[in-house]
Every structure is written in structure tokens, then in C-alpha cells.
Amino acid sequence: MALKPPNLFGIVETGIFRSNAPTDENLLFLNNLHLRTVIFLSPEVLLRTVVKFFEDKDVRQHNLGLEAWRPEPDWTCLCDEFLKDALEMLLDVRNHPVLVCCTSGIFQTAPLVGCLRRVQNWSLTAILDEYRAFAGPRGRLTHEQYIEFFDVDLVTLPAEEGRLPAWFIDYNLMDFEQKALELDGLRQQLRMLQARESDESQERLTAEEKLTKRRIHFALRCSDAQWSTMLCSPDTRMGKQSLVDDEDDD
């Protein structure tokens, strides 16, 4: 039997997956993910066979959408408390591997992932590029605006050591001054190697030095791409212009 992932399946980060609501034909594929937790964001229920499958596999199921639903005509899942609860579950490695999903795979899941990217300090441009890649023509401006103005300070990170994902710690708790010093050291080393390479009076670079030079080039390229296109320092504001019109046009 062929493995068939749910529609709009994607890897958000190591240990976090996204999709629409899985069906019976997706169970074989999901079995290979060795899930520990499923977070369902829609105010509905998963298929009985899917629920039974997760129960048999001892996968914890959290129907946050149904828990948060209120019988009010203007109720929406785009509320701070709802997304705060979901984000705090995603940022706790005790829940990983985790699948976060909703009926469409878009209307609840995409804003949640967008808010996660805000917590990760992605630039707004990169966040919206990812949102639109999954949402396509079904994307909503209200979702994009909510992502932009989501208050990341609402999210409480796990205090206990070892509960934050490694990919979150690597960037968000980075010592930026130390990182800058490390990059300066790499640039200085690269300049020295380049100077030796261009000076005919100097000995030729050894194979190991040539490999070191290539590695430095790659490390610096990755760092430049990271800062220019996807990530922004936690101490800086998002550089993209707001989605909301600026009345002063400045």
C-alpha cells in the first residue's frame, strides 16, 4: 500500500508537522512519523477511525478548536488565548513529534504557523511568503494582519531546562555579540588565505587550507542569507512595511 501524506503536509521544524485533517488513507504515512501528539485546531472532530488509530498508538490528542469554540456568531479561532495555548504546546519538546492540523489545513493551521514564525523572529516578508505558499488563493488578509500584530510576549516559554526545542534555542537565545565576533574571525581568516593565494612569493595553499577556505565561504554565505532574507535579530523591528496603510505615508 502506497504512503500518502495528508493534503498540505509540511515540516514546520524538527519535530513539528502541519497538514489538513488526516483521513484513513493517510494513516500508514502518519504511522511512520511516530507522533506523540496531535493538535486539532478546528471546532470539529476528527474521523472516528483516525481517532481510534491515534488512541491505539498512544498518541495524545488535543482538540483545541472544539475546546475553544463558543456559540457566538462572531466567534473566531484567531484569538490570543487560543493561539497562545497552541504555541506553548508546540514549543514544548515533550509533545514532539507533533502534528498540528485543521479541517482545511489553512484557516487555523497557517495563522498558527505564522505566529510561531513571529516567536522565532522571522522577518515578516519570509512569514508571509510561507503563509501564501500554503494558503494560495484561499489566503486571507485578516490572517496576515493578525500574524503581523500578534503579541509574541503573550507566549510563555517552558522554564525547565531541556523543554525548549534545540532549533528555538539555537537562534532565539543566541549571543549576538559572540556570533558577530565569530564571523569577524572567519572573515579575517578568509582574507589571510586569499592574500596567500594571490601572493606568488608565498607557498601554495595546502589541500586542507583550500577546504577550510571553502568552508568559510559557505559559513559566511549562510549567515548573510539568514540575516538578509529570513531572520531578524530579536532586538530589531520587522523591516517590511505594515500591511495596514500608513496614513502619514512615511
Short mmCIF file of N, CA and C in Angstrom, two decimals, residues 170 173-187 223 227 235:
data_model
loop_
_atom_site.label_atom_id
_atom_site.label_comp_id
_atom_site.label_asym_id
_atom_site.label_seq_id
_atom_site.Cartn_x
_atom_site.Cartn_y
_atom_site.Cartn_z
N ASP A 170 18.82 27.64 19.45
CA ASP A 170 19.96 27.98 18.61
C ASP A 170 19.90 29.41 18.12
N LEU A 173 18.09 32.27 21.66
CA LEU A 173 18.91 32.51 22.83
C LEU A 173 20.38 32.70 22.43
N MET A 174 20.59 33.04 21.18
CA MET A 174 21.95 33.24 20.68
C MET A 174 22.57 34.50 21.25
N ASP A 175 23.83 34.44 21.55
CA ASP A 175 24.59 35.62 21.96
C ASP A 175 25.05 36.31 20.67
N PHE A 176 24.38 37.39 20.30
CA PHE A 176 24.64 38.01 19.01
C PHE A 176 26.01 38.69 18.96
N GLU A 177 26.47 39.22 20.08
CA GLU A 177 27.80 39.82 20.09
C GLU A 177 28.87 38.75 19.87
N GLN A 178 28.68 37.59 20.50
CA GLN A 178 29.62 36.50 20.32
C GLN A 178 29.58 35.99 18.88
N LYS A 179 28.35 35.92 18.31
CA LYS A 179 28.21 35.47 16.93
C LYS A 179 28.92 36.42 15.98
N ALA A 180 28.80 37.74 16.23
CA ALA A 180 29.46 38.72 15.39
C ALA A 180 30.98 38.58 15.46
N LEU A 181 31.50 38.31 16.67
CA LEU A 181 32.94 38.12 16.82
C LEU A 181 33.41 36.88 16.06
N GLU A 182 32.60 35.82 16.11
CA GLU A 182 32.96 34.60 15.39
C GLU A 182 33.00 34.84 13.89
N LEU A 183 32.03 35.59 13.37
CA LEU A 183 32.00 35.88 11.93
C LEU A 183 33.18 36.77 11.53
N ASP A 184 33.52 37.74 12.39
CA ASP A 184 34.68 38.59 12.10
C ASP A 184 35.95 37.76 12.03
N GLY A 185 36.06 36.79 12.93
CA GLY A 185 37.22 35.90 12.92
C GLY A 185 37.31 35.09 11.65
N LEU A 186 36.15 34.60 11.16
CA LEU A 186 36.13 33.85 9.91
C LEU A 186 36.53 34.73 8.73
N ARG A 187 36.04 35.98 8.71
CA ARG A 187 36.39 36.88 7.61
C ARG A 187 37.89 37.19 7.60
N SER A 223 25.29 32.69 6.65
CA SER A 223 25.00 33.73 7.63
C SER A 223 24.38 34.94 6.95
N TRP A 227 20.42 36.37 7.57
CA TRP A 227 20.06 37.69 8.08
C TRP A 227 19.32 38.53 7.05
N ASP A 235 16.25 42.01 18.69
CA ASP A 235 16.29 43.39 19.14
C ASP A 235 15.92 44.39 18.06
#
